[in-house]
CSV table of C-alpha atoms in Angstrom, one decimal:
chain,number,residue,atom,x,y,z
A,1,UNK,CA,-33.6,25.4,-4.9
A,2,UNK,CA,-35.2,25.3,-1.4
A,3,UNK,CA,-39.0,25.6,-1.3
A,4,UNK,CA,-40.4,28.7,0.3
A,5,UNK,CA,-43.9,28.5,1.8
A,6,UNK,CA,-46.4,31.2,2.4
A,7,UNK,CA,-50.0,31.5,3.6
A,8,UNK,CA,-52.7,33.5,2.0
A,9,UNK,CA,-54.3,36.3,3.9
A,10,UNK,CA,-57.7,35.4,2.4
A,11,UNK,CA,-57.5,32.5,4.8
A,12,UNK,CA,-56.8,34.8,7.7
A,13,UNK,CA,-59.6,37.3,7.0
A,14,UNK,CA,-60.7,37.4,10.7
A,15,UNK,CA,-57.3,38.7,11.8
A,16,UNK,CA,-55.9,42.2,11.6
A,17,UNK,CA,-53.2,42.2,8.9
A,18,UNK,CA,-50.4,43.0,11.4
A,19,UNK,CA,-51.5,40.1,13.6
A,20,UNK,CA,-51.7,37.8,10.6
A,21,UNK,CA,-48.2,38.7,9.5
A,22,UNK,CA,-46.8,38.2,13.0
A,23,UNK,CA,-48.5,34.8,13.2
A,24,UNK,CA,-47.0,33.6,10.0
A,25,UNK,CA,-43.5,34.7,11.0
A,26,UNK,CA,-43.9,33.0,14.4
A,27,UNK,CA,-45.0,29.8,12.8
A,28,UNK,CA,-42.0,29.8,10.5
A,29,UNK,CA,-43.5,30.7,7.1
A,30,UNK,CA,-41.2,32.3,4.6
A,31,UNK,CA,-43.8,34.7,3.2
A,32,UNK,CA,-47.4,35.7,2.6
A,33,UNK,CA,-49.9,35.8,-0.2
A,34,UNK,CA,-51.4,39.3,0.4
A,35,UNK,CA,-54.9,39.6,-1.1
A,36,UNK,CA,-55.8,43.3,-1.7
A,37,UNK,CA,-59.1,43.6,0.2
A,38,UNK,CA,-61.0,45.9,2.5
A,39,UNK,CA,-60.0,44.2,5.7
A,40,UNK,CA,-56.3,44.1,5.1
A,41,UNK,CA,-54.8,46.4,2.4
A,42,UNK,CA,-57.7,48.1,0.7
A,43,UNK,CA,-56.6,48.9,-2.8
A,44,UNK,CA,-59.3,51.7,-3.1
A,45,UNK,CA,-58.4,53.5,0.1
A,46,UNK,CA,-57.0,57.0,-0.2
A,47,UNK,CA,-54.0,56.2,2.0
A,48,UNK,CA,-52.9,53.2,-0.1
A,49,UNK,CA,-49.3,54.5,-0.7
A,50,UNK,CA,-48.6,55.3,2.9
A,51,UNK,CA,-50.2,52.0,4.1
A,52,UNK,CA,-48.2,50.1,1.6
A,53,UNK,CA,-44.9,51.6,2.8
A,54,UNK,CA,-45.9,50.7,6.4
A,55,UNK,CA,-46.6,47.1,5.4
A,56,UNK,CA,-43.3,46.9,3.4
A,57,UNK,CA,-41.4,47.9,6.6
A,58,UNK,CA,-43.3,45.3,8.6
A,59,UNK,CA,-42.6,42.5,6.1
A,60,UNK,CA,-38.9,43.4,6.1
A,61,UNK,CA,-38.8,43.4,9.9
A,62,UNK,CA,-40.5,40.0,10.0
A,63,UNK,CA,-38.3,38.6,7.2
A,64,UNK,CA,-41.4,37.7,5.1
A,65,UNK,CA,-41.5,37.6,1.3
A,66,UNK,CA,-44.7,38.5,-0.4
A,67,UNK,CA,-46.8,38.0,-3.5
A,68,UNK,CA,-49.8,40.3,-4.3
A,69,UNK,CA,-53.1,38.5,-5.0
A,70,UNK,CA,-56.2,40.0,-6.5
A,71,UNK,CA,-58.9,37.4,-5.8
A,72,UNK,CA,-60.9,39.5,-3.3
A,73,UNK,CA,-64.6,38.6,-3.6
A,74,UNK,CA,-66.4,41.9,-3.3
A,75,UNK,CA,-63.6,44.6,-3.3
A,76,UNK,CA,-65.0,46.2,-6.5
A,77,UNK,CA,-68.7,45.4,-6.3
A,78,UNK,CA,-70.7,44.7,-3.1
A,79,UNK,CA,-73.2,42.7,-5.1
A,80,UNK,CA,-71.2,40.7,-7.6
A,81,UNK,CA,-68.6,38.2,-6.5
A,82,UNK,CA,-65.4,38.9,-8.3
A,83,UNK,CA,-67.1,41.5,-10.4
A,84,UNK,CA,-66.6,43.3,-12.5
A,85,UNK,CA,-64.2,41.1,-14.5
A,86,UNK,CA,-61.9,41.5,-17.5
A,87,UNK,CA,-64.6,39.9,-19.6
A,88,UNK,CA,-67.6,42.2,-18.8
A,89,UNK,CA,-69.5,43.6,-21.7
A,90,UNK,CA,-69.4,47.1,-20.3
A,91,UNK,CA,-66.0,48.7,-21.2
A,92,UNK,CA,-66.2,50.9,-18.1
A,93,UNK,CA,-66.6,47.8,-15.9
A,94,UNK,CA,-63.6,46.1,-17.6
A,95,UNK,CA,-61.6,49.3,-16.9
A,96,UNK,CA,-62.4,49.1,-13.2
A,97,UNK,CA,-60.8,45.6,-13.1
A,98,UNK,CA,-57.8,46.8,-15.1
A,99,UNK,CA,-57.4,49.7,-12.7
A,100,UNK,CA,-57.4,47.3,-9.8
A,101,UNK,CA,-54.6,45.3,-11.5
A,102,UNK,CA,-52.6,48.4,-12.2
A,103,UNK,CA,-52.9,49.3,-8.5
A,104,UNK,CA,-51.8,45.8,-7.6
A,105,UNK,CA,-48.7,46.2,-9.8
A,106,UNK,CA,-47.8,49.4,-8.0
A,107,UNK,CA,-48.3,47.9,-4.6
A,108,UNK,CA,-46.2,44.8,-5.6
A,109,UNK,CA,-43.4,47.0,-6.8
A,110,UNK,CA,-43.5,49.0,-3.5
A,111,UNK,CA,-43.5,45.8,-1.4
A,112,UNK,CA,-40.8,44.0,-3.4
A,113,UNK,CA,-43.3,41.3,-4.3
A,114,UNK,CA,-42.2,38.4,-6.5
A,115,UNK,CA,-45.4,38.5,-8.6
A,116,UNK,CA,-48.9,39.9,-9.0
A,117,UNK,CA,-51.6,37.2,-9.3
A,118,UNK,CA,-54.8,37.6,-11.4
A,119,UNK,CA,-57.4,35.6,-13.3
A,120,UNK,CA,-59.6,35.9,-16.3
A,121,UNK,CA,-63.2,35.8,-14.9
A,122,UNK,CA,-66.3,33.8,-16.0
A,123,UNK,CA,-67.5,34.3,-19.6
A,124,UNK,CA,-70.7,36.5,-19.3
A,125,UNK,CA,-73.9,34.9,-20.5
A,126,UNK,CA,-74.5,35.5,-24.2
A,127,UNK,CA,-70.8,36.2,-24.9
A,128,UNK,CA,-69.2,34.0,-27.5
A,129,UNK,CA,-65.7,32.6,-26.7
A,130,UNK,CA,-63.9,34.6,-29.4
A,131,UNK,CA,-65.3,37.9,-28.0
A,132,UNK,CA,-64.3,36.9,-24.5
A,133,UNK,CA,-60.7,36.1,-25.5
A,134,UNK,CA,-60.5,39.4,-27.4
A,135,UNK,CA,-61.6,41.3,-24.3
A,136,UNK,CA,-59.1,39.4,-22.1
A,137,UNK,CA,-56.1,40.1,-24.3
A,138,UNK,CA,-57.0,43.7,-24.9
A,139,UNK,CA,-57.6,44.4,-21.1
A,140,UNK,CA,-54.3,42.8,-20.1
A,141,UNK,CA,-52.1,44.9,-22.5
A,142,UNK,CA,-51.8,48.0,-20.2
A,143,UNK,CA,-51.3,45.8,-17.2
A,144,UNK,CA,-48.5,43.9,-18.8
A,145,UNK,CA,-46.9,47.2,-19.8
A,146,UNK,CA,-47.1,48.4,-16.2
A,147,UNK,CA,-45.7,45.1,-15.0
A,148,UNK,CA,-42.8,45.3,-17.4
A,149,UNK,CA,-42.0,48.8,-16.3
A,150,UNK,CA,-42.2,47.8,-12.6
A,151,UNK,CA,-40.1,44.6,-13.1
A,152,UNK,CA,-42.9,42.5,-11.5
A,153,UNK,CA,-44.3,39.6,-13.4
A,154,UNK,CA,-48.1,39.2,-13.9
A,155,UNK,CA,-49.0,35.6,-13.0
A,156,UNK,CA,-52.5,34.7,-14.4
A,157,UNK,CA,-54.2,31.7,-12.7
A,158,UNK,CA,-56.2,29.1,-14.6
A,159,UNK,CA,-59.5,28.8,-12.7
A,160,UNK,CA,-62.1,26.0,-13.1
A,161,UNK,CA,-65.2,27.4,-14.6
A,162,UNK,CA,-63.6,30.6,-16.0
A,163,UNK,CA,-62.6,31.4,-19.6
A,164,UNK,CA,-58.9,30.7,-18.8
A,165,UNK,CA,-59.5,27.4,-17.0
A,166,UNK,CA,-56.4,25.3,-17.8
A,167,UNK,CA,-52.7,25.5,-18.3
A,168,UNK,CA,-53.4,25.0,-22.0
A,169,UNK,CA,-55.7,28.0,-21.9
A,170,UNK,CA,-52.7,30.0,-20.5
A,171,UNK,CA,-50.7,29.0,-23.6
A,172,UNK,CA,-53.5,30.3,-25.8
A,173,UNK,CA,-53.4,33.7,-24.0
A,174,UNK,CA,-49.6,33.7,-24.1
A,175,UNK,CA,-49.5,33.2,-27.9
A,176,UNK,CA,-52.3,35.7,-28.5
A,177,UNK,CA,-50.2,38.3,-26.7
A,178,UNK,CA,-47.0,37.4,-28.6
A,179,UNK,CA,-45.5,35.7,-25.5
A,180,UNK,CA,-44.6,38.8,-23.4
A,181,UNK,CA,-41.9,38.3,-20.9
A,182,UNK,CA,-44.0,39.9,-18.1
A,183,UNK,CA,-46.8,37.3,-18.5
A,184,UNK,CA,-46.3,34.2,-16.3
A,185,UNK,CA,-48.4,31.5,-14.7
A,186,UNK,CA,-50.0,31.0,-11.3
A,187,UNK,CA,-50.2,27.3,-10.9
A,188,UNK,CA,-52.7,26.1,-8.3
A,189,UNK,CA,-51.9,22.5,-7.3
A,190,UNK,CA,-55.4,21.7,-6.3
A,191,UNK,CA,-56.7,22.9,-9.7
A,192,UNK,CA,-54.4,20.5,-11.4
A,193,UNK,CA,-56.0,17.6,-9.4
A,194,UNK,CA,-59.4,19.0,-10.1
A,195,UNK,CA,-59.3,19.6,-13.8
A,196,UNK,CA,-56.0,19.1,-15.7
A,197,UNK,CA,-55.4,15.9,-17.7
A,198,UNK,CA,-52.0,15.5,-16.3
A,199,UNK,CA,-51.3,14.4,-12.7
A,200,UNK,CA,-50.3,17.4,-10.5
A,201,UNK,CA,-46.5,16.5,-10.4
A,202,UNK,CA,-46.5,16.3,-14.2
A,203,UNK,CA,-48.4,19.7,-14.4
A,204,UNK,CA,-45.6,21.3,-12.4
A,205,UNK,CA,-42.9,19.9,-14.7
A,206,UNK,CA,-44.9,20.9,-17.8
A,207,UNK,CA,-45.5,24.5,-16.5
A,208,UNK,CA,-42.0,25.0,-15.1
A,209,UNK,CA,-40.7,27.5,-17.7
A,210,UNK,CA,-43.7,29.9,-17.0
A,211,UNK,CA,-44.1,29.5,-13.2
A,212,UNK,CA,-44.2,32.8,-11.4
A,213,UNK,CA,-46.5,31.9,-8.5
A,214,UNK,CA,-47.7,28.7,-6.9
A,215,UNK,CA,-50.8,28.1,-4.8
A,216,UNK,CA,-51.3,24.9,-2.9
A,217,UNK,CA,-54.1,23.0,-1.1
A,218,UNK,CA,-55.7,19.6,-1.2
A,219,UNK,CA,-58.6,18.9,-3.7
A,220,UNK,CA,-60.6,16.0,-5.3
A,221,UNK,CA,-60.9,15.2,-8.9
A,222,UNK,CA,-63.8,17.1,-10.6
A,223,UNK,CA,-64.7,19.1,-7.5
A,224,UNK,CA,-63.4,22.7,-7.2
A,225,UNK,CA,-63.3,22.9,-3.4
A,226,UNK,CA,-60.1,24.0,-1.6
A,227,UNK,CA,-59.5,21.5,1.2
A,228,UNK,CA,-57.0,21.3,4.1
A,229,UNK,CA,-54.1,19.0,3.5
A,230,UNK,CA,-55.0,15.4,4.0
A,231,UNK,CA,-58.7,15.9,3.2
A,232,UNK,CA,-58.4,15.5,-0.6
A,233,UNK,CA,-56.7,13.1,-3.0
A,234,UNK,CA,-53.3,14.7,-3.8
A,235,UNK,CA,-50.1,12.8,-3.2
A,236,UNK,CA,-47.9,15.8,-2.2
A,237,UNK,CA,-44.3,14.5,-1.9
A,238,UNK,CA,-44.0,13.9,-5.7
A,239,UNK,CA,-45.5,17.3,-6.4
A,240,UNK,CA,-43.1,19.1,-4.0
A,241,UNK,CA,-40.2,17.1,-5.4
A,242,UNK,CA,-41.2,18.2,-8.9
A,243,UNK,CA,-41.5,21.8,-7.8
A,244,UNK,CA,-38.1,21.8,-6.1
A,245,UNK,CA,-36.5,20.3,-9.2
A,246,UNK,CA,-37.8,23.2,-11.4
A,247,UNK,CA,-35.7,25.8,-9.6
A,248,UNK,CA,-38.8,27.9,-8.9
A,249,UNK,CA,-37.8,30.7,-6.5
A,250,UNK,CA,-41.1,32.3,-5.6
A,251,UNK,CA,-43.5,31.5,-2.8
A,252,UNK,CA,-45.7,28.4,-2.6
A,253,UNK,CA,-48.8,29.9,-0.9
A,254,UNK,CA,-51.4,27.8,1.0
A,255,UNK,CA,-54.8,28.8,-0.4
A,256,UNK,CA,-57.6,28.1,2.1
A,257,UNK,CA,-60.0,31.1,1.8
A,258,UNK,CA,-63.0,29.2,3.3
A,259,UNK,CA,-61.2,28.4,6.5
A,260,UNK,CA,-60.7,31.8,8.0
A,261,UNK,CA,-62.9,30.8,11.0
A,262,UNK,CA,-59.9,28.7,12.1
A,263,UNK,CA,-57.2,30.4,10.2
A,264,UNK,CA,-54.4,30.2,12.9
A,265,UNK,CA,-55.0,26.4,13.3
A,266,UNK,CA,-54.9,25.7,9.6
A,267,UNK,CA,-51.9,27.9,9.1
A,268,UNK,CA,-50.0,25.9,11.7
A,269,UNK,CA,-51.3,22.5,10.5
A,270,UNK,CA,-50.5,23.3,6.8
A,271,UNK,CA,-46.9,24.2,7.5
A,272,UNK,CA,-46.2,21.1,9.5
A,273,UNK,CA,-47.8,19.0,6.7
A,274,UNK,CA,-45.8,20.7,4.0
A,275,UNK,CA,-42.5,20.3,5.9
A,276,UNK,CA,-43.2,16.6,6.5
A,277,UNK,CA,-44.1,16.1,2.8
A,278,UNK,CA,-40.8,17.8,1.8
A,279,UNK,CA,-38.8,15.6,4.1
A,280,UNK,CA,-40.4,12.6,2.4
A,281,UNK,CA,-39.0,13.8,-0.9
A,282,UNK,CA,-35.5,14.6,0.5
A,283,UNK,CA,-35.8,18.0,-1.1
A,284,UNK,CA,-34.6,21.1,0.8
A,285,UNK,CA,-37.1,23.4,2.4
A,286,UNK,CA,-36.2,27.0,3.6
A,287,UNK,CA,-37.1,27.8,7.1
A,288,UNK,CA,-37.8,31.2,8.6
A,289,UNK,CA,-34.3,31.2,10.1
A,290,UNK,CA,-32.7,30.8,6.6
A,291,UNK,CA,-31.5,27.3,7.4
A,292,UNK,CA,-32.5,24.4,5.1
A,293,UNK,CA,-33.7,21.0,6.2
A,294,UNK,CA,-32.9,18.2,5.9
A,295,UNK,CA,-30.0,19.4,3.7
A,296,UNK,CA,-28.8,22.9,2.7
A,297,UNK,CA,-28.8,24.0,-0.9
A,298,UNK,CA,-26.7,27.1,-1.9
A,299,UNK,CA,-28.2,29.7,-4.1
A,300,UNK,CA,-27.1,29.7,-7.7
A,301,UNK,CA,-24.3,32.2,-8.4
A,302,UNK,CA,-25.7,35.6,-9.3
A,303,UNK,CA,-29.2,34.9,-7.8
A,304,UNK,CA,-30.7,38.0,-6.3
A,305,UNK,CA,-32.3,38.0,-2.8
A,306,UNK,CA,-36.0,37.2,-2.8
A,307,UNK,CA,-38.1,40.4,-2.8
A,308,UNK,CA,-35.5,42.6,-4.5
A,309,UNK,CA,-36.2,44.3,-7.8
A,310,UNK,CA,-33.5,42.2,-9.4
A,311,UNK,CA,-35.1,39.1,-8.2
A,312,UNK,CA,-38.4,40.2,-9.7
A,313,UNK,CA,-36.7,40.9,-13.1
A,314,UNK,CA,-35.0,37.5,-12.9
A,315,UNK,CA,-38.4,35.9,-12.4
A,316,UNK,CA,-39.7,37.6,-15.5
A,317,UNK,CA,-36.7,36.7,-17.6
A,318,UNK,CA,-35.6,33.3,-16.1
A,319,UNK,CA,-32.7,31.3,-17.3
A,320,UNK,CA,-32.0,27.6,-17.2
A,321,UNK,CA,-35.6,26.5,-17.0
A,322,UNK,CA,-35.7,24.5,-20.2
A,323,UNK,CA,-38.9,22.8,-21.0
A,324,UNK,CA,-38.6,19.0,-20.3
A,325,UNK,CA,-39.2,17.1,-23.6
A,326,UNK,CA,-42.1,15.1,-22.2
A,327,UNK,CA,-43.6,18.4,-20.9
A,328,UNK,CA,-43.3,20.1,-24.3
A,329,UNK,CA,-45.1,17.2,-25.9
A,330,UNK,CA,-47.9,17.0,-23.4
A,331,UNK,CA,-48.6,20.7,-23.5
A,332,UNK,CA,-48.7,21.1,-27.3
A,333,UNK,CA,-51.6,23.2,-28.6
A,334,UNK,CA,-53.6,22.1,-31.6
A,335,UNK,CA,-54.9,24.6,-34.1
A,336,UNK,CA,-58.6,24.0,-33.2
A,337,UNK,CA,-59.8,24.3,-29.6
A,338,UNK,CA,-62.7,25.3,-27.4
A,339,UNK,CA,-62.9,26.7,-23.9
A,340,UNK,CA,-65.6,24.6,-22.3
A,341,UNK,CA,-65.2,23.0,-18.9
A,342,UNK,CA,-67.7,20.3,-19.8
A,343,UNK,CA,-66.9,16.6,-20.2
A,344,UNK,CA,-64.7,17.4,-23.2
A,345,UNK,CA,-62.5,19.7,-21.1
A,346,UNK,CA,-59.7,20.6,-20.6
A,347,UNK,CA,-59.4,22.2,-24.0
A,348,UNK,CA,-56.1,22.8,-25.9
A,349,UNK,CA,-54.7,19.4,-25.2
A,350,UNK,CA,-53.3,17.0,-27.6
A,351,UNK,CA,-55.3,13.9,-28.6
A,352,UNK,CA,-52.5,11.7,-27.1
A,353,UNK,CA,-52.7,13.6,-23.8
A,354,UNK,CA,-56.5,13.3,-23.5
A,355,UNK,CA,-56.3,9.6,-24.3
A,356,UNK,CA,-54.0,9.1,-21.3
A,357,UNK,CA,-56.0,11.3,-19.0
A,358,UNK,CA,-58.6,10.2,-16.4
A,359,UNK,CA,-62.0,9.8,-17.8
A,360,UNK,CA,-63.7,12.7,-15.9
A,361,UNK,CA,-62.6,16.2,-16.9
A,362,UNK,CA,-65.6,18.2,-15.6
A,363,UNK,CA,-65.4,20.2,-12.4
A,364,UNK,CA,-68.2,21.1,-10.0
A,365,UNK,CA,-67.7,24.7,-8.9
A,366,UNK,CA,-68.3,25.7,-5.3
A,367,UNK,CA,-70.1,29.1,-5.2
A,368,UNK,CA,-68.8,30.1,-8.6
A,369,UNK,CA,-65.5,29.5,-10.2
A,370,UNK,CA,-63.2,31.1,-7.6
A,371,UNK,CA,-63.2,30.4,-3.9
């Protein structure tokens, strides 16, 4: 399948949303990662339904796909970055985060988004891991119910420094919730380089059956800092080739939230870089005109257009994405595990996988666990 690239509005925070969408369409992006935040689409504003309808019309007019992201720093609490979280001790605080995710699901359904992104949060001081996991699973149940009803998958992102930090942690959550069809994975390619025991291309192959959203940027091993392409250590052509081979149909969204001061420049640079990297793989890439380059790939028979309700349901209930044998072996989950991100992390990996992994597994967070 052709790769479809988007750019996150959290990296265009200095632009009005309408200007940001027009910029991305003019540059040739296929879609946008829309972060619900006060400067663009405020999820707490009283006119949210009307504003959402307006944005849906604008996205259609520009030919942009969309995913809804929920990583706004201070949208719920002006003093606590990404607070409150799904792990907070106060049930009312956890409910506020759940309410945000429920709003995000409704917005995503109204926009025809291919997924809703979320994350676990940092384990609060004094909270034992078992309690934190219980809070997370309990909080996500109503969100998954809403996502199922709306036909929009919920794609949780492993974040360095958070309770759910690795792809293996995602599998722990998936099994704890009895593997609901609405629960998928947001795979951040930079986080794979930062923390995962497998190289990024192997992470893509291993995660393929559960991929519902992809974020991409450059990064260095052990340092959680989102970098422009070329400033980190990732070899992107193998990663993009692996992603194309999975049949993933959603957006691959550039995630540079700390570069809004030069957002238009980095948006243009990033798309050129990604198209060059795709050409190096000889994999197809979808342009804004609908043409593929360097070679065209026809959609699979019966594939729904991106952004439709059917496409969302197809994303939740994919077919033909069998787990590669080597991926199934590398992502196996032992019966005993921890959730630390210290030198022993990542957790929930097999002994064989850890023995083949790079020596360093710790990650230095930059201003907390999420950018």
